[in-house]
Amino acid sequence: MVSPHRTARPWQGEVSRLQNASEPAYDPNCYLCPGNERAGGIRNPAYTGTFVFENDFAALKPNVTGQRLDVENQGLLVAEPEAGVCRVLCFSPRHDLTLSTMESSAIELVVGHWTEQFRELGASELINYVQIFENRGAMMGASNPHPHGQIWATSSIPEAPVKELLAQKNYMKSHGRCVLCDYVDLEARQAQRLVCANDDFVALVPFWAVWPFEILVCSRRHMPSLLDFAPPEGRSLSAILKQVTSTYDKLFAVPFPYSMGFHQAPTDNLDHAEWHFHAHFYPPLLRSATVRKFMVGFELLGTPQRDITPEAAAERLRALSRT
Ligand SMILES: [Zn+2]
Ligand SMILES: [Zn+2]
Ligand SMILES: [Zn+2]
């Protein structure tokens, strides 16, 4: 549901406080900076590039015991053990950098590590799905401004990718083509929701976006995961991630908060010819650095609603991406 006339309404609701804009290059109290101590007395190495470690407070563990639960065998209260792995990947030793301010070549190293993590975790018998993501900004629950992302690998395929898996399979079955290949072609012809693009990737505000400045980054070529990338595509992905995040930072002249993540083919040893690599950016801000969008009321109980059209959001972002 799109209701652009609503943006005129007065706002007396929550105005979030701005976070400190400038961070030091090294923070002695940061648990992700090189050489610093983490929870439980573990010390980070004096890393100079990227650094990956098992999350000290992992939501998922590889060794789970217990059995499927079905209370009174009614099929109503059902639970199953979920094995998995949670890792943290520091993008840079510099505490004060972000994907938007890092050199493209440094982001390329991050893409390389994402690929290796996806390969290693996905190869495990235990792991059928690998979710790579980044929460940026206190508004999105990021506990630390140090540039880092997370990798959660699970034995079952989570809800959002399961929906996409079925949608991609169904479209391929009925059309004989890939839904995202067709979608990207259509958006390229329409052009009004495009934000920026390069040789290998397109960034656009999706037609169905629910967050005001939501962005979908899609590969131009049909490929299921990072493992199918040719070297120029890794470079192009780094470039478009930098372009999208720095465009966001220009929008309200602040480090823009978001949740970002890749949707890639499940690692369940089945053929996933239907899967098309893409990334979602879900940012919460609506009108300024401090006024966010809330998913409440009708949106929780009925259906999501937008105050600005995807076309208007794309137009603003597109203009900023060129500056
Ligand atoms: Zn740090
Ligand atoms: Zn495709
Ligand atoms: Zn997706």
CSV table of C-alpha atoms and ligand atoms in Angstrom, one decimal:
chain,number,residue,atom,x,y,z
A,1,MET,CA,0.0,0.0,0.0
A,2,VAL,CA,1.4,3.4,-1.0
A,3,SER,CA,0.0,6.6,0.5
A,4,PRO,CA,2.3,9.5,-0.4
A,5,HIS,CA,-0.2,12.1,0.9
A,6,ARG,CA,0.6,11.0,4.4
A,7,THR,CA,4.1,12.5,4.5
A,8,ALA,CA,2.4,15.9,5.1
A,9,ARG,CA,1.2,14.9,8.5
A,10,PRO,CA,2.7,16.5,11.6
A,11,TRP,CA,5.2,14.5,13.5
A,12,GLN,CA,5.3,14.5,17.3
A,13,GLY,CA,6.5,11.0,17.7
A,14,GLU,CA,10.0,9.6,18.4
A,15,VAL,CA,13.0,11.6,17.2
A,16,SER,CA,16.1,9.5,17.7
A,17,ARG,CA,19.3,11.0,19.0
A,18,LEU,CA,22.1,11.2,16.5
A,19,GLN,CA,25.0,9.0,17.2
A,20,ASN,CA,28.5,10.4,17.5
A,21,ALA,CA,29.6,11.0,13.9
A,22,SER,CA,33.3,10.7,14.3
A,23,GLU,CA,35.0,7.6,15.7
A,24,PRO,CA,38.7,7.2,16.5
A,25,ALA,CA,40.8,5.1,14.1
A,26,TYR,CA,41.5,2.8,17.1
A,27,ASP,CA,39.3,2.5,20.2
A,28,PRO,CA,41.0,0.8,23.2
A,29,ASN,CA,37.5,-0.2,24.5
A,30,CYS,CA,36.3,-1.8,21.3
A,31,TYR,CA,36.2,-5.6,21.4
A,32,LEU,CA,36.7,-5.8,17.6
A,33,CYS,CA,39.8,-3.6,17.3
A,34,PRO,CA,43.1,-5.4,16.6
A,35,GLY,CA,44.9,-6.6,19.8
A,36,ASN,CA,42.0,-5.9,22.1
A,37,GLU,CA,40.4,-8.3,24.5
A,38,ARG,CA,37.0,-9.8,23.8
A,39,ALA,CA,34.5,-11.4,26.2
A,40,GLY,CA,36.0,-14.3,28.1
A,41,GLY,CA,39.5,-13.0,27.9
A,42,ILE,CA,40.2,-13.9,24.3
A,43,ARG,CA,42.5,-11.4,22.6
A,44,ASN,CA,42.1,-10.4,18.9
A,45,PRO,CA,45.3,-10.8,16.8
A,46,ALA,CA,46.9,-7.6,15.6
A,47,TYR,CA,45.1,-8.1,12.3
A,48,THR,CA,45.8,-5.7,9.4
A,49,GLY,CA,43.1,-6.7,6.8
A,50,THR,CA,40.0,-8.6,7.7
A,51,PHE,CA,39.5,-10.9,10.7
A,52,VAL,CA,36.9,-13.6,11.3
A,53,PHE,CA,36.1,-15.4,14.5
A,54,GLU,CA,33.3,-17.5,16.1
A,55,ASN,CA,30.7,-15.3,17.8
A,56,ASP,CA,31.4,-15.3,21.5
A,57,PHE,CA,27.7,-15.2,22.1
A,58,ALA,CA,26.6,-17.4,19.3
A,59,ALA,CA,22.9,-17.9,18.8
A,60,LEU,CA,23.6,-21.2,17.1
A,61,LYS,CA,26.0,-24.0,18.1
A,62,PRO,CA,27.2,-26.9,16.0
A,63,ASN,CA,26.6,-29.6,18.6
A,64,VAL,CA,23.0,-29.7,19.6
A,65,THR,CA,21.4,-32.4,21.5
A,66,GLY,CA,17.8,-33.1,22.1
A,67,GLN,CA,15.0,-34.3,19.9
A,68,ARG,CA,12.0,-33.0,18.0
A,69,LEU,CA,9.3,-31.9,20.4
A,70,ASP,CA,5.6,-32.2,19.7
A,71,VAL,CA,3.6,-31.4,22.9
A,72,GLU,CA,0.9,-34.1,23.4
A,73,ASN,CA,1.5,-35.1,19.7
A,74,GLN,CA,-1.1,-32.6,18.6
A,75,GLY,CA,1.1,-31.0,15.9
A,76,LEU,CA,0.4,-27.6,17.6
A,77,LEU,CA,3.5,-27.0,19.7
A,78,VAL,CA,6.3,-28.3,17.6
A,79,ALA,CA,10.0,-27.6,18.0
A,80,GLU,CA,13.2,-29.0,16.6
A,81,PRO,CA,16.9,-28.8,17.5
A,82,GLU,CA,18.8,-26.4,15.1
A,83,ALA,CA,22.5,-26.8,14.7
A,84,GLY,CA,24.6,-24.0,13.3
A,85,VAL,CA,27.5,-21.7,13.4
A,86,CYS,CA,27.7,-17.9,14.0
A,87,ARG,CA,30.8,-16.0,13.0
A,88,VAL,CA,31.8,-12.3,13.0
A,89,LEU,CA,33.8,-10.8,10.1
A,90,CYS,CA,35.6,-7.5,10.8
A,91,PHE,CA,35.9,-5.7,7.5
A,92,SER,CA,38.8,-3.5,8.5
A,93,PRO,CA,41.3,-3.0,11.4
A,94,ARG,CA,40.2,0.7,11.3
A,95,HIS,CA,37.5,1.4,13.9
A,96,ASP,CA,36.4,4.6,12.1
A,97,LEU,CA,35.7,3.2,8.6
A,98,THR,CA,32.5,1.8,7.0
A,99,LEU,CA,31.7,0.1,3.7
A,100,SER,CA,30.9,3.6,2.4
A,101,THR,CA,34.3,5.0,3.4
A,102,MET,CA,36.6,2.0,2.8
A,103,GLU,CA,38.6,1.8,-0.4
A,104,SER,CA,36.9,-0.4,-3.1
A,105,SER,CA,40.0,-2.6,-3.1
A,106,ALA,CA,39.6,-3.2,0.6
A,107,ILE,CA,35.9,-4.1,0.1
A,108,GLU,CA,37.1,-6.6,-2.5
A,109,LEU,CA,39.0,-8.4,0.2
A,110,VAL,CA,35.8,-8.5,2.3
A,111,VAL,CA,34.0,-10.0,-0.7
A,112,GLY,CA,36.8,-12.6,-1.0
A,113,HIS,CA,36.3,-13.5,2.7
A,114,TRP,CA,32.5,-13.7,2.4
A,115,THR,CA,33.1,-16.1,-0.5
A,116,GLU,CA,35.5,-18.3,1.5
A,117,GLN,CA,33.2,-18.4,4.5
A,118,PHE,CA,30.2,-19.3,2.2
A,119,ARG,CA,32.3,-22.1,0.6
A,120,GLU,CA,33.7,-23.5,3.9
A,121,LEU,CA,30.4,-23.3,5.9
A,122,GLY,CA,28.3,-24.5,3.0
A,123,ALA,CA,30.5,-27.5,2.4
A,124,SER,CA,29.7,-28.8,5.9
A,125,GLU,CA,27.2,-31.7,6.1
A,126,LEU,CA,25.5,-29.9,8.9
A,127,ILE,CA,24.9,-26.6,7.1
A,128,ASN,CA,22.2,-26.2,4.5
A,129,TYR,CA,22.0,-22.4,4.4
A,130,VAL,CA,24.5,-19.6,5.0
A,131,GLN,CA,23.2,-16.1,5.8
A,132,ILE,CA,25.8,-13.2,5.4
A,133,PHE,CA,24.6,-9.9,6.8
A,134,GLU,CA,25.5,-6.6,8.3
A,135,ASN,CA,23.6,-4.5,10.9
A,136,ARG,CA,24.9,-0.9,10.7
A,137,GLY,CA,24.0,1.7,13.3
A,138,ALA,CA,22.6,1.6,16.8
A,139,MET,CA,19.1,2.1,15.3
A,140,MET,CA,19.5,-1.4,13.7
A,141,GLY,CA,20.8,-2.9,16.9
A,142,ALA,CA,24.5,-2.9,15.9
A,143,SER,CA,26.3,-3.2,19.2
A,144,ASN,CA,29.5,-1.7,18.0
A,145,PRO,CA,30.4,0.9,15.3
A,146,HIS,CA,33.5,-1.0,14.2
A,147,PRO,CA,32.9,-2.1,10.6
A,148,HIS,CA,31.8,-5.7,10.8
A,149,GLY,CA,29.3,-8.2,9.6
A,150,GLN,CA,28.0,-11.5,10.7
A,151,ILE,CA,27.6,-15.0,9.2
A,152,TRP,CA,24.9,-17.3,10.5
A,153,ALA,CA,24.9,-20.8,9.1
A,154,THR,CA,22.0,-23.1,9.8
A,155,SER,CA,21.0,-26.7,9.2
A,156,SER,CA,17.5,-25.6,8.1
A,157,ILE,CA,16.7,-23.0,5.5
A,158,PRO,CA,15.2,-19.9,7.3
A,159,GLU,CA,11.7,-18.5,6.5
A,160,ALA,CA,12.6,-15.6,4.1
A,161,PRO,CA,14.9,-17.6,1.8
A,162,VAL,CA,12.4,-20.5,1.8
A,163,LYS,CA,9.7,-18.1,0.5
A,164,GLU,CA,12.1,-16.9,-2.2
A,165,LEU,CA,13.1,-20.4,-3.0
A,166,LEU,CA,9.5,-21.5,-3.7
A,167,ALA,CA,8.8,-18.3,-5.7
A,168,GLN,CA,11.9,-18.7,-7.9
A,169,LYS,CA,11.1,-22.4,-8.4
A,170,ASN,CA,7.5,-21.7,-9.3
A,171,TYR,CA,8.3,-18.9,-11.7
A,172,MET,CA,10.9,-21.0,-13.4
A,173,LYS,CA,8.5,-23.9,-13.8
A,174,SER,CA,5.7,-21.8,-15.2
A,175,HIS,CA,7.8,-19.4,-17.4
A,176,GLY,CA,10.9,-21.4,-18.1
A,177,ARG,CA,13.0,-18.4,-17.1
A,178,CYS,CA,14.3,-16.8,-13.9
A,179,VAL,CA,12.1,-14.4,-12.1
A,180,LEU,CA,14.9,-12.0,-11.1
A,181,CYS,CA,16.4,-12.0,-14.6
A,182,ASP,CA,13.0,-11.0,-16.0
A,183,TYR,CA,12.5,-8.5,-13.2
A,184,VAL,CA,15.9,-6.8,-13.7
A,185,ASP,CA,15.2,-6.6,-17.5
A,186,LEU,CA,11.8,-5.0,-16.8
A,187,GLU,CA,13.2,-2.5,-14.3
A,188,ALA,CA,16.0,-1.6,-16.7
A,189,ARG,CA,13.5,-0.8,-19.4
A,190,GLN,CA,11.3,1.2,-17.0
A,191,ALA,CA,14.3,3.0,-15.4
A,192,GLN,CA,12.2,4.9,-12.8
A,193,ARG,CA,13.2,2.7,-9.9
A,194,LEU,CA,16.9,2.4,-10.7
A,195,VAL,CA,19.4,3.9,-8.3
A,196,CYS,CA,22.7,3.0,-9.8
A,197,ALA,CA,24.4,0.3,-11.8
A,198,ASN,CA,27.7,-1.0,-13.2
A,199,ASP,CA,28.7,-3.7,-15.6
A,200,ASP,CA,27.7,-6.6,-13.4
A,201,PHE,CA,25.1,-5.2,-10.8
A,202,VAL,CA,22.0,-3.2,-10.6
A,203,ALA,CA,20.7,-1.3,-7.5
A,204,LEU,CA,17.1,-0.3,-7.5
A,205,VAL,CA,14.2,0.5,-5.1
A,206,PRO,CA,12.0,-2.6,-5.6
A,207,PHE,CA,8.4,-2.2,-6.8
A,208,TRP,CA,7.3,-3.9,-3.6
A,209,ALA,CA,9.6,-2.1,-1.2
A,210,VAL,CA,8.2,-1.6,2.3
A,211,TRP,CA,11.0,0.4,3.9
A,212,PRO,CA,11.2,4.0,2.6
A,213,PHE,CA,14.7,3.7,1.1
A,214,GLU,CA,14.9,0.0,0.6
A,215,ILE,CA,17.3,-1.2,-2.1
A,216,LEU,CA,17.7,-4.5,-3.9
A,217,VAL,CA,21.1,-5.2,-5.5
A,218,CYS,CA,20.9,-7.8,-8.2
A,219,SER,CA,23.6,-9.4,-10.4
A,220,ARG,CA,23.0,-8.9,-14.1
A,221,ARG,CA,24.2,-12.4,-14.8
A,222,HIS,CA,22.1,-15.4,-13.6
A,223,MET,CA,24.2,-17.0,-10.8
A,224,PRO,CA,23.2,-18.7,-7.6
A,225,SER,CA,25.9,-17.6,-5.2
A,226,LEU,CA,29.3,-15.9,-4.6
A,227,LEU,CA,30.9,-19.2,-5.7
A,228,ASP,CA,29.8,-18.5,-9.3
A,229,PHE,CA,31.4,-15.1,-9.4
A,230,ALA,CA,34.1,-14.3,-12.1
A,231,PRO,CA,36.8,-12.0,-10.7
A,232,PRO,CA,35.4,-8.8,-12.3
A,233,GLU,CA,32.1,-9.5,-10.6
A,234,GLY,CA,33.7,-9.5,-7.2
A,235,ARG,CA,35.1,-6.1,-8.1
A,236,SER,CA,31.8,-4.9,-9.4
A,237,LEU,CA,30.0,-6.1,-6.2
A,238,SER,CA,32.5,-4.1,-4.1
A,239,ALA,CA,32.0,-1.0,-6.2
A,240,ILE,CA,28.2,-1.1,-6.0
A,241,LEU,CA,28.2,-1.8,-2.2
A,242,LYS,CA,30.4,1.2,-1.8
A,243,GLN,CA,28.2,3.3,-4.1
A,244,VAL,CA,24.9,2.3,-2.4
A,245,THR,CA,26.2,2.8,1.2
A,246,SER,CA,27.8,6.2,0.3
A,247,THR,CA,24.6,7.3,-1.4
A,248,TYR,CA,22.7,6.4,1.7
A,249,ASP,CA,25.1,8.5,3.9
A,250,LYS,CA,24.5,11.5,1.7
A,251,LEU,CA,20.7,11.2,2.0
A,252,PHE,CA,20.4,12.7,5.5
A,253,ALA,CA,24.1,13.6,5.9
A,254,VAL,CA,24.7,11.0,8.5
A,255,PRO,CA,26.1,7.4,8.7
A,256,PHE,CA,22.9,5.8,7.4
A,257,PRO,CA,21.7,2.8,9.5
A,258,TYR,CA,20.5,-0.4,7.7
A,259,SER,CA,20.4,-4.2,7.8
A,260,MET,CA,22.0,-5.6,4.7
A,261,GLY,CA,22.4,-9.2,3.6
A,262,PHE,CA,22.9,-11.5,0.6
A,263,HIS,CA,20.3,-14.1,-0.5
A,264,GLN,CA,22.2,-17.0,-2.0
A,265,ALA,CA,21.2,-20.6,-3.0
A,266,PRO,CA,20.9,-23.0,-0.1
A,267,THR,CA,23.9,-25.2,0.5
A,268,ASP,CA,21.9,-28.4,0.8
A,269,ASN,CA,23.6,-30.3,-2.1
A,270,LEU,CA,20.5,-29.9,-4.3
A,271,ASP,CA,20.5,-28.2,-7.7
A,272,HIS,CA,19.5,-24.6,-7.4
A,273,ALA,CA,19.4,-23.4,-11.0
A,274,GLU,CA,16.5,-21.3,-10.1
A,275,TRP,CA,18.4,-19.1,-7.6
A,276,HIS,CA,19.6,-15.6,-8.6
A,277,PHE,CA,22.2,-13.9,-6.3
A,278,HIS,CA,21.0,-10.6,-4.8
A,279,ALA,CA,21.4,-8.4,-1.7
A,280,HIS,CA,18.7,-6.5,0.3
A,281,PHE,CA,19.2,-3.3,2.1
A,282,TYR,CA,16.6,-2.5,4.7
A,283,PRO,CA,17.1,1.0,6.2
A,284,PRO,CA,14.8,2.3,8.9
A,285,LEU,CA,15.0,6.1,8.3
A,286,LEU,CA,12.1,7.9,6.8
A,287,ARG,CA,12.3,11.7,6.8
A,288,SER,CA,15.6,12.7,8.4
A,289,ALA,CA,18.5,11.4,10.4
A,290,THR,CA,16.3,11.1,13.4
A,291,VAL,CA,12.8,10.2,12.2
A,292,ARG,CA,12.4,6.6,11.4
A,293,LYS,CA,9.7,4.4,9.9
A,294,PHE,CA,7.8,2.3,12.3
A,295,MET,CA,6.1,-1.0,11.2
A,296,VAL,CA,3.2,-0.7,13.6
A,297,GLY,CA,-0.6,-0.7,13.7
A,298,PHE,CA,-2.1,-1.5,10.3
A,299,GLU,CA,1.3,-2.6,9.1
A,300,LEU,CA,1.6,-5.2,11.8
A,301,LEU,CA,-2.0,-6.3,11.7
A,302,GLY,CA,-2.8,-5.7,8.0
A,303,THR,CA,-0.2,-5.0,5.4
A,304,PRO,CA,2.9,-2.8,5.1
A,305,GLN,CA,2.3,0.8,3.9
A,306,ARG,CA,4.7,3.3,2.4
A,307,ASP,CA,4.6,7.1,2.8
A,308,ILE,CA,6.9,7.8,-0.2
A,309,THR,CA,6.6,6.0,-3.5
A,310,PRO,CA,9.4,3.7,-4.6
A,311,GLU,CA,9.8,5.9,-7.6
A,312,ALA,CA,10.3,9.1,-5.5
A,313,ALA,CA,12.7,7.3,-3.2
A,314,ALA,CA,14.7,6.0,-6.2
A,315,GLU,CA,14.8,9.5,-7.8
A,316,ARG,CA,16.3,11.0,-4.7
A,317,LEU,CA,18.8,8.2,-4.3
A,318,ARG,CA,19.7,8.3,-8.0
A,319,ALA,CA,20.4,12.0,-7.9
A,320,LEU,CA,22.7,11.5,-4.8
A,321,SER,CA,24.5,8.5,-6.3
A,322,ARG,CA,25.8,10.8,-9.1
A,323,THR,CA,27.2,13.4,-6.8
B,1,ZN,ZN,37.0,-1.1,16.9
B,2,ZN,ZN,18.3,-15.0,-12.9
B,3,ZN,ZN,16.0,-12.0,-1.2
